[in-house]
Coordinates of C-alpha atoms in Angstrom, one line a residue:
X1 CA -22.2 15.1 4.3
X2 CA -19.8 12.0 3.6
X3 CA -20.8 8.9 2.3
X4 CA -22.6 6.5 4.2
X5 CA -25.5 9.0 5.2
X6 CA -27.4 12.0 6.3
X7 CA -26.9 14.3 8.9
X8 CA -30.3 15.0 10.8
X9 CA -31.2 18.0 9.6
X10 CA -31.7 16.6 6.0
X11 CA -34.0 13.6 7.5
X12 CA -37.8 13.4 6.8
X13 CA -39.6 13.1 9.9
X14 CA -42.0 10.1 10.3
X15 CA -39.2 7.8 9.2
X16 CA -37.9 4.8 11.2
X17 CA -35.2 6.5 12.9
X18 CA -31.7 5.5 12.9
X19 CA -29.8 6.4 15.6
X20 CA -26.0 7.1 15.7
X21 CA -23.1 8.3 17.4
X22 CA -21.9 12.0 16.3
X23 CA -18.8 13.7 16.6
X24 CA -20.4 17.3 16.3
X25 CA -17.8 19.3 18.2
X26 CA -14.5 19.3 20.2
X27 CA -15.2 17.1 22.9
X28 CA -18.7 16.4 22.0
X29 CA -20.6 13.7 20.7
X30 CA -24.2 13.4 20.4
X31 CA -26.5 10.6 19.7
X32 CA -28.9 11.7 16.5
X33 CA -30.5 10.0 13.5
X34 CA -29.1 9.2 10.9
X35 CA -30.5 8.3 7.5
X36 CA -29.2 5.9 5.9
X37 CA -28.3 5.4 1.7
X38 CA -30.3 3.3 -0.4
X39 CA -29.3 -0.2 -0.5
X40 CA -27.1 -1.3 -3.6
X41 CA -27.5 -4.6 -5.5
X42 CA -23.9 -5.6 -3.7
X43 CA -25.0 -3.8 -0.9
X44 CA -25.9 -5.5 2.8
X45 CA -28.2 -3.4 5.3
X46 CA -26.4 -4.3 8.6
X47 CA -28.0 -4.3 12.7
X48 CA -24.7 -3.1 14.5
X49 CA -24.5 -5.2 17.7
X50 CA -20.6 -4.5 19.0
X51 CA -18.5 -1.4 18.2
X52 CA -15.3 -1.2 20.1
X53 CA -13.1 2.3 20.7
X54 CA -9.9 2.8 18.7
X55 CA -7.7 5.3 20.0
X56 CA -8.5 7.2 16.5
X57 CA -11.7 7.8 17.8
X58 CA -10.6 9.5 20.7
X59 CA -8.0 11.5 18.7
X60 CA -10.8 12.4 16.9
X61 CA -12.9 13.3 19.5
X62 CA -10.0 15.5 21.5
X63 CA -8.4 17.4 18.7
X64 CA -10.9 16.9 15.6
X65 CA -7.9 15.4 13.8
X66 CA -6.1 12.2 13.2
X67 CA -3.1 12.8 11.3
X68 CA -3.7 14.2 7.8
X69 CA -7.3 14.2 8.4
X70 CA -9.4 17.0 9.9
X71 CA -13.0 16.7 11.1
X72 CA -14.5 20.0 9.0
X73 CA -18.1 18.8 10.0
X74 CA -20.6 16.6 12.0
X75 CA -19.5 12.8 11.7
X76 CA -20.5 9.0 13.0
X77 CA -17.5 7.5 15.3
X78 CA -16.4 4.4 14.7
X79 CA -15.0 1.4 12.8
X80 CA -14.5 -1.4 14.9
X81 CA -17.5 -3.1 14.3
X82 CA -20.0 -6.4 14.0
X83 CA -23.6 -7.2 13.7
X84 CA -26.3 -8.7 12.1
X85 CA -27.6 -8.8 8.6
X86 CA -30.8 -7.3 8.3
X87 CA -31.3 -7.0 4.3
X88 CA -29.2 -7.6 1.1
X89 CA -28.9 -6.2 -2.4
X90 CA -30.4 -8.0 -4.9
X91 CA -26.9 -9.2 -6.5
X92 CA -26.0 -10.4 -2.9
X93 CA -25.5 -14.1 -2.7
X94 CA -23.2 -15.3 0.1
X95 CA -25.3 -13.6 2.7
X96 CA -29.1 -13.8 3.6
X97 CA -30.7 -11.7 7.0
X98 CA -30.0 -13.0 10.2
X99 CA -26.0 -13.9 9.5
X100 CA -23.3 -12.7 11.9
X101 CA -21.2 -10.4 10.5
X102 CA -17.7 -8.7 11.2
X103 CA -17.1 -6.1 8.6
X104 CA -13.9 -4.8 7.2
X105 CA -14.4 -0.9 7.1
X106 CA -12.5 0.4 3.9
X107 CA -13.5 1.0 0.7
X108 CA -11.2 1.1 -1.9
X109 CA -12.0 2.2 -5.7
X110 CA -10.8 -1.3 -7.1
X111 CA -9.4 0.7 -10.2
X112 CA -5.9 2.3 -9.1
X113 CA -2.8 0.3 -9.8
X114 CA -2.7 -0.1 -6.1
X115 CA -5.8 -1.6 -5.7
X116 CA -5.4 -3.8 -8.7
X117 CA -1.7 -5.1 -7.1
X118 CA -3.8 -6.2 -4.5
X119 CA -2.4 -3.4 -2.0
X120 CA -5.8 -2.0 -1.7
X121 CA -5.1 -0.3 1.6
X122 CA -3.1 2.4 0.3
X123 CA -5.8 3.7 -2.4
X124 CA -5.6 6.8 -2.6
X125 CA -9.2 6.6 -3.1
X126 CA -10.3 4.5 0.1
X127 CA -13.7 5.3 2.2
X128 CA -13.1 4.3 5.6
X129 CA -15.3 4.2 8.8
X130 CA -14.9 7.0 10.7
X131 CA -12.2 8.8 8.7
X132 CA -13.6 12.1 7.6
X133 CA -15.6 13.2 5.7
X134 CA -17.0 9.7 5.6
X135 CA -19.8 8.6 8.2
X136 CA -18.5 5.6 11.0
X137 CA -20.7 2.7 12.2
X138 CA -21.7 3.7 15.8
X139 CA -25.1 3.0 15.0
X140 CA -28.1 1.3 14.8
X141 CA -27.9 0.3 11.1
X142 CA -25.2 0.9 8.5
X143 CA -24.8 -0.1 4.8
X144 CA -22.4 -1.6 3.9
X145 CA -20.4 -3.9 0.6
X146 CA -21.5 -7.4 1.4
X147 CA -18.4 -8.0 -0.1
X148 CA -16.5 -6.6 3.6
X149 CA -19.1 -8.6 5.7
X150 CA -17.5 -11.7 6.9
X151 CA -19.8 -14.5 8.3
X152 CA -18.8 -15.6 11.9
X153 CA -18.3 -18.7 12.6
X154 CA -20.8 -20.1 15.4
X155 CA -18.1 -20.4 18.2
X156 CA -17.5 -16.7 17.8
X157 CA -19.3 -13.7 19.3
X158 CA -20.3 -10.4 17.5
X159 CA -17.6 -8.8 20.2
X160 CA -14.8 -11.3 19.1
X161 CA -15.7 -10.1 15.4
X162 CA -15.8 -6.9 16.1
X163 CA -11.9 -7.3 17.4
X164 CA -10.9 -8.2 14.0
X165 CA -10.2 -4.7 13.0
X166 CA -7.7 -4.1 15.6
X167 CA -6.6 -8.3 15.3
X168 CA -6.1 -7.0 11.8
X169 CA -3.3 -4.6 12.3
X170 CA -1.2 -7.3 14.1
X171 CA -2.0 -9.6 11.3
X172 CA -0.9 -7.5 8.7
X173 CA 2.4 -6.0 10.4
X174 CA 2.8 -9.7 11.0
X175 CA 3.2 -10.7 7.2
X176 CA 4.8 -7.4 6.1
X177 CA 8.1 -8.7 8.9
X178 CA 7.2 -12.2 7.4
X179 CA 7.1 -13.9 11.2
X180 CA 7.5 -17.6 11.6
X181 CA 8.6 -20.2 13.7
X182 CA 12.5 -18.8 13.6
X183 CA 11.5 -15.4 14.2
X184 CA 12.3 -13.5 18.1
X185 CA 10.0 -10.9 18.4
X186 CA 10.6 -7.6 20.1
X187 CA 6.9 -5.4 20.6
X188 CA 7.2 -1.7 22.0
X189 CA 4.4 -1.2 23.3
X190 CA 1.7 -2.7 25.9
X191 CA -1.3 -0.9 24.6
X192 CA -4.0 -2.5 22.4
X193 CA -2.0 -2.9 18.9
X194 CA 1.2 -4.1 21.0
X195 CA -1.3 -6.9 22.8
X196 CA -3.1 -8.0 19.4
X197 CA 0.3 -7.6 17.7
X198 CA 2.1 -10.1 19.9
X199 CA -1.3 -12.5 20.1
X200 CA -0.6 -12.5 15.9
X201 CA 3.2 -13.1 16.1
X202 CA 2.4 -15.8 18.4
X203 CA -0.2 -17.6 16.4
X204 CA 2.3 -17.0 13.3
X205 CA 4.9 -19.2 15.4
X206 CA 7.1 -16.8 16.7
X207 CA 8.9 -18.6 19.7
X208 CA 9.6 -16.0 21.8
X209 CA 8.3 -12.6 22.3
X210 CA 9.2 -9.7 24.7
X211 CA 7.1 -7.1 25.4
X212 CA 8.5 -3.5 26.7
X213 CA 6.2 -0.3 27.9
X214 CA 6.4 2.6 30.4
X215 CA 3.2 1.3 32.6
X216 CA 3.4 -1.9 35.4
X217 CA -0.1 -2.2 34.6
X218 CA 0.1 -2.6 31.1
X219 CA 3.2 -4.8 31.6
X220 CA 1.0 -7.5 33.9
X221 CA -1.7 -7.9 31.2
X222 CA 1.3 -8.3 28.4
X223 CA 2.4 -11.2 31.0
X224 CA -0.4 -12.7 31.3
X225 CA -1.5 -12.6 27.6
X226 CA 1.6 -14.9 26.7
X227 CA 4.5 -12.6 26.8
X228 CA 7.7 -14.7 27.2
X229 CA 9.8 -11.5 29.2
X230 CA 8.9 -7.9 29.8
X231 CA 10.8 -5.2 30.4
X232 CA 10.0 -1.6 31.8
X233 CA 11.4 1.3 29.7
X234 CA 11.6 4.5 30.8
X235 CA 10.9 7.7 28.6
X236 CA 14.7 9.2 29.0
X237 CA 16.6 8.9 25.2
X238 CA 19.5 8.4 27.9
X239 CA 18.3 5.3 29.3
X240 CA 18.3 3.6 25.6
X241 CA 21.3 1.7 25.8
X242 CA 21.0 0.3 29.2
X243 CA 17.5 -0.6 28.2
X244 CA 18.2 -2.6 25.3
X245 CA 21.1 -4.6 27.3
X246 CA 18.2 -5.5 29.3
X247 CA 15.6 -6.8 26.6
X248 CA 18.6 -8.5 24.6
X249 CA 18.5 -10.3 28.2
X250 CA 15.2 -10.7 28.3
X251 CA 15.3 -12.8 25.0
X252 CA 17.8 -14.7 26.2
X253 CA 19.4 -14.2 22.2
X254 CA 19.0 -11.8 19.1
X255 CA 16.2 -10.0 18.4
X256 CA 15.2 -10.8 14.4
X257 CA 11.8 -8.4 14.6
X258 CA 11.1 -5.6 16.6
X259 CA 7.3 -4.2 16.2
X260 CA 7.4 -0.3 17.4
X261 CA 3.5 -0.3 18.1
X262 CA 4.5 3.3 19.7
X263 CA 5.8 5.4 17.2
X264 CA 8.3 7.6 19.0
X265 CA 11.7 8.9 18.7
X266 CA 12.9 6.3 22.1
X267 CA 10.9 3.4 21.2
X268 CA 12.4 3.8 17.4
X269 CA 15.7 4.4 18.3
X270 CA 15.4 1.2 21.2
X271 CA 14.0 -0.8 18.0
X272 CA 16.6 -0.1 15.5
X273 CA 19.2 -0.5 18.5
X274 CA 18.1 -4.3 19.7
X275 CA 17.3 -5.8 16.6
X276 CA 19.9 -8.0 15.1
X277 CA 22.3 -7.6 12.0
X278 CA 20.4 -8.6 8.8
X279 CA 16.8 -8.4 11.3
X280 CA 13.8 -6.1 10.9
X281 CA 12.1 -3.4 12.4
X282 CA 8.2 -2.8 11.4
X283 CA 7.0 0.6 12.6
X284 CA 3.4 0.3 13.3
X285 CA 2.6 3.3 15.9
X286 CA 2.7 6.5 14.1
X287 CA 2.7 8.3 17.8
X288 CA 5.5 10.8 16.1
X289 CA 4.8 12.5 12.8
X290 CA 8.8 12.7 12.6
X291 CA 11.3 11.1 14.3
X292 CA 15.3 11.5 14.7
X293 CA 16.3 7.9 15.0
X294 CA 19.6 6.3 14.6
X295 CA 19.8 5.0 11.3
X296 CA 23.4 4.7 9.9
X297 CA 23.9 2.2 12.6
X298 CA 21.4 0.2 11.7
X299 CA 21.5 0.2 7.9
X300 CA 25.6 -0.7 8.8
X301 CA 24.1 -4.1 10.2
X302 CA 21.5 -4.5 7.2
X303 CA 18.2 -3.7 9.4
X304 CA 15.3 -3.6 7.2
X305 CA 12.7 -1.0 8.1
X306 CA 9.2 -1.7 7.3
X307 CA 5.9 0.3 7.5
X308 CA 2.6 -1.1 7.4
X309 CA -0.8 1.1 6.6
X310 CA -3.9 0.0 8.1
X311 CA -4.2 -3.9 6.2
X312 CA -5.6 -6.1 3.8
X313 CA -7.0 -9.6 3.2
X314 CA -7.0 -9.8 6.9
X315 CA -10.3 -11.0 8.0
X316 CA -10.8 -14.8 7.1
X317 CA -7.1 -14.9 8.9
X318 CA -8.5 -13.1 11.9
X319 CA -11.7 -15.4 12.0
X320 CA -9.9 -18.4 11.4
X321 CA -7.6 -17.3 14.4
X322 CA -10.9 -16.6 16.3
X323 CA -12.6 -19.6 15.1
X324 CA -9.6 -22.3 16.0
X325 CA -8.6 -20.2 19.5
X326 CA -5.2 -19.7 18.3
X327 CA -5.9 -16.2 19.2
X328 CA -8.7 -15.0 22.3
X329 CA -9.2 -11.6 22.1
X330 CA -11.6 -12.0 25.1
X331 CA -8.9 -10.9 27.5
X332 CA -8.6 -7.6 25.8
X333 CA -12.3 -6.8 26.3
X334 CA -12.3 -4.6 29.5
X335 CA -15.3 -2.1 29.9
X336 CA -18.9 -2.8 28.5
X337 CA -21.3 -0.1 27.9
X338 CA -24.4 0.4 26.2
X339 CA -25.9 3.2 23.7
X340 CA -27.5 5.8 25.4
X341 CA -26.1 9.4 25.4
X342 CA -24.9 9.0 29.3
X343 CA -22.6 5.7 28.0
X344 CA -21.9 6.9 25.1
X345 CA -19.6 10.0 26.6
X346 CA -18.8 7.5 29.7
X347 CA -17.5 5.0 27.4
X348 CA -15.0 7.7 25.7
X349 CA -13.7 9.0 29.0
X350 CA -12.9 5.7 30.0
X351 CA -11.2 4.6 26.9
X352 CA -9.4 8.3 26.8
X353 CA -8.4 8.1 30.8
X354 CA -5.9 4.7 30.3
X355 CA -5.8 3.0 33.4
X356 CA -7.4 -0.3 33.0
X357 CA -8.7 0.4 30.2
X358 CA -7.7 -2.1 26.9
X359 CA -10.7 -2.5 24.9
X360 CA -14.0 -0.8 25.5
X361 CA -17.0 -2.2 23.6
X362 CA -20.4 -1.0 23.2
X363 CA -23.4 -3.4 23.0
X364 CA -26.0 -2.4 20.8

């Protein structure tokens, strides 16, 4: 098995149980123990209270892959996550039982050149929730580095902290485009990274943001969130030109950063086509493993294009967003559901099935 655990078949019997989550099968998950490592001296034992879907999970759970990685055996779902301390190492000084916790869900070697730049998210090494073979935190109990368990401030909720791993993404595509208080933002995109991604370019000053997607649904919620204009896109490469006359309208002036939260060939090419001469583009969907994009055009007007992986150093920003209410994720918190086997399936076939759906959480 991955880190992080034991599958049930290697777990005594007349142990305390631990309960999780598994991705066993296409299509199938199935609620088992799982037993956990020992506990480290840096090490906190942690009560999950909030896990939220990511639409990784459900990639996972459709097609057994995300990308590069492949589900090859049974697995615990899940990274989006916050609970209570229930036990630390014995090295562990920042955190005693009974703190609030969100935690950060990557674990990087700390010994790469990468990690020791301080870009730790691209180790080549990293352990991450939910990203096989290692074990997620749809559970009872995980273990985790006290070191990536943040104390919540009082004023905000084990749900709230469990939104700090998809806050996190906006936060870190935010600082990679370097938004500020002179910066027009352009997001593609209405689903949950477009949403947190425009609540962080907001909080980072950005004066005016427009928000574009296929879905009238989507488009409301963007509206209501704080979005200055929105504009409806359709999915026809032909319409891109017409389409970005219309968001250059909506801003009501140039575009300086354009966040493709989609990651496809037409919301790439709209990008690269709105944004200004000597602006930014920051791709942060990876919805298209390759793309054909126009991009003499846009290296002609000096368009920087920016990836961003996962993040880093993101969650005392986050929290501090949280804590202040720059930022309320609230909004984005649509379906609730509890961990039995029945909710457990119900929660993914409402999180895969759209609609309404933004966030769905489960209460532990």
């Amino acid at each position: 098995m991955g880190k992080g655990g034991k599958s049930h078949e290697e777990t005594k019997s007349g142990e305390d149980e631990n309960m999780a989550a598994w991705l066993v099968g296409l299509n199938t998950l199935k609620i088992q123990p799982f037993k956990l490592p020992p506990l480290g001296p840096h090490d906190a034992r942690v009560r999950m209270k909030a896990v939220g879907i990511c639409g990784s999970d459900v990639h996972y759970l459709k097609t057994m892959r995300c990308a590069d990685f492949v589900v090859k055996e049974p697995m615990v779902i899940g990274h989006e996550c916050a609970g209570i301390i229930e036990e630390v190492g014995s090295e562990v000084k920042n955190l005693v039982p009974g703190d609030r916790v969100a935690l950060e869900p990557g674990i990087s070697c700390w010994r790469c050149d990468l990690c020791k730049d301080g870009r730790y998210n691209l180790c080549p090494e990293m352990k991450f929730f939910a990203t096989p073979p290692v074990h997620g935190s749809l559970a009872h109990q995980v273990v985790h580095p006290a070191d990536l368990c943040f104390k919540l401030p009082d004023n905000v909720s084990l749900e709230e902290g469990a939104m700090c791993e998809p806050l996190s993404v906006g936060v870190h595509a935010c600082r990679r485009a370097n938004i500020g208080p002179e910066t027009n933002v352009l997001v593609m995109g209405a689903g949950p990274i477009g949403l947190v991604t425009m609540m962080a370019a907001r909080a980072f000053g950005a004066p005016r943001i427009v928000i574009v997607d296929v879905d009238d649904n989507r488009l409301s919620v963007a509206k209501n969130l704080g979005a200055d204009g929105i504009v409806k896109v359709s999915t026809n490469m032909q319409d891109v030109a017409e389409e970005v006359e219309r968001i250059c309208k909506a801003m009501g002036g140039g575009v300086d950063v354009s966040f493709d939260c989609a990651g496809f060939n037409k919301t790439m090419s709209t990008a690269l086509s709105a944004t200004c001469a000597g602006g930014r583009v920051c791709l942060v969907g990876m919805g298209h493993h390759e793309m054909t994009v126009p991009l003499t055009p846009a290296a002609a007007r000096e368009v920087d294009v920016i990836g961003i992986f996962r993040y880093r150093n993101t969650w005392p920003l986050c929290i501090e967003f949280l804590r202040s209410g720059k930022i309320d994720v609230k909004p984005l918190i649509t379906h609730r559901f509890g961990f039995s086997q029945k909710e457990v399936e119900e929660a993914f076939e409402t999180s895969a099935g759209g609609g309404s759906a933004i966030k769905v959480m489960f209460n532990l």
